[in-house]
XYZ file of C-alpha atoms in Angstrom:
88
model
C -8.717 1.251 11.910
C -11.671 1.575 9.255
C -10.810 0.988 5.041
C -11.075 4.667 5.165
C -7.569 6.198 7.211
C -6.294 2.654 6.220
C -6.385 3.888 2.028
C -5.389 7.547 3.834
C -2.411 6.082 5.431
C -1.543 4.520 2.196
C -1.951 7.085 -0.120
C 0.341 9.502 2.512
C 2.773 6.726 2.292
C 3.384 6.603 -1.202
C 2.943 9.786 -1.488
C 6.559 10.227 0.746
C 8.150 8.069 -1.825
C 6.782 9.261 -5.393
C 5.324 12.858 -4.664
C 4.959 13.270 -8.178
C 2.069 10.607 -7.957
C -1.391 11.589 -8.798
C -4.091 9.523 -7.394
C -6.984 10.899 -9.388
C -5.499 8.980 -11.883
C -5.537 5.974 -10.516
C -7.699 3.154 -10.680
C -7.853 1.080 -7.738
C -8.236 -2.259 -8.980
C -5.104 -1.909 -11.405
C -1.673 -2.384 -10.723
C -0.894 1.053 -8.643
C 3.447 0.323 -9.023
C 2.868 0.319 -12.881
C 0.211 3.372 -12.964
C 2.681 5.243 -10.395
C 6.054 3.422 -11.521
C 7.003 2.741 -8.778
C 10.098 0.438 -8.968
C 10.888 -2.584 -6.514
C 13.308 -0.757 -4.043
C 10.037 2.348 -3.872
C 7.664 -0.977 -3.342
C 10.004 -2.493 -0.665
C 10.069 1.338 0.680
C 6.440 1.527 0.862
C 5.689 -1.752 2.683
C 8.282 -0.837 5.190
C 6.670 1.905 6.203
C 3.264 0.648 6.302
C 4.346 -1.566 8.727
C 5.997 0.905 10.651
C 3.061 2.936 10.685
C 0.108 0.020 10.508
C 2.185 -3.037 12.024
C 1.676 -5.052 9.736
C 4.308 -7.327 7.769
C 3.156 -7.945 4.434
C 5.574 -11.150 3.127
C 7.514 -11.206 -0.278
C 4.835 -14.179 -1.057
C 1.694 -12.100 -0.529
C 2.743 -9.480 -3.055
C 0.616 -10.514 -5.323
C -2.156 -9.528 -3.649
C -1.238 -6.036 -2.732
C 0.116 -4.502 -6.147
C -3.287 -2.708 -6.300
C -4.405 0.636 -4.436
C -7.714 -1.564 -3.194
C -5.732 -4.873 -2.767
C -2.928 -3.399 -0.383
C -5.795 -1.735 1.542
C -7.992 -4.853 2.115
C -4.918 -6.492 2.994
C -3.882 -4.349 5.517
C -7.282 -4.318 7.170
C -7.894 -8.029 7.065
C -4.484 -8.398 8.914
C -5.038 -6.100 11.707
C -5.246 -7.291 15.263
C -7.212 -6.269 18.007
C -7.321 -2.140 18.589
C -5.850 -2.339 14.764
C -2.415 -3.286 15.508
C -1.211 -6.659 13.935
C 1.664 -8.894 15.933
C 4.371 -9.541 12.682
C-alpha cells in the first residue's frame, strides 16, 4: 500500500472516532492526539483499528513515534510486509 491510501486509511480511521476532527487544521509533523484531543482510550481505539484494517501492531513502546499524522503513517508503511500486510 503507497503513503498515499496509507494517510487515507488513517485519516478515515480517526475520523470514526473524533468526527468532529478537522484535518485542514492539522499539521502533520505535530502531535495529531493534542491538535485533535484525542484522549488515550480514542488513541488505543485508533491503533486497534489500524491494525485491523492495515495489520499492523504498533507496540505501547513505539508510541512515541506515531503521535504525529506523518509519524503514524511512515510507521505503518515501514512495517508492512509483502502485498502490504504485516505478520503482528
Amino acid at each position: 500500500m503507497d503513503i498515499d491510501s496509507i494517510r487515507r486509511v488513517v485519516v478515515d480511521s480517526v475520523l470514526e472516532i473524533a468526527p468532529e476532527a478537522d484535518f485542514s487544521r492539522v499539521d502533520p509533523g505535530r502531535s495529531m492526539r493534542e491538535q485533535i484531543d484525542l484522549d488515550s482510550f480514542d488513541f488505543l481505539n485508533l491503533l486497534i483499528a489500524l491494525q485491523g484494517r492495515l495489520g499492523v501492531a504498533v507496540p505501547e513502546s513505539d508510541y512515541r513515534l506515531v503521535d504525529s499524522l506523518d509519524g503514524l503513517v511512515t510507521y505503518l508503511a515501514q512495517h508492512q510486509g509483502p502485498g502490504g500486510v504485516t505478520a503482528a
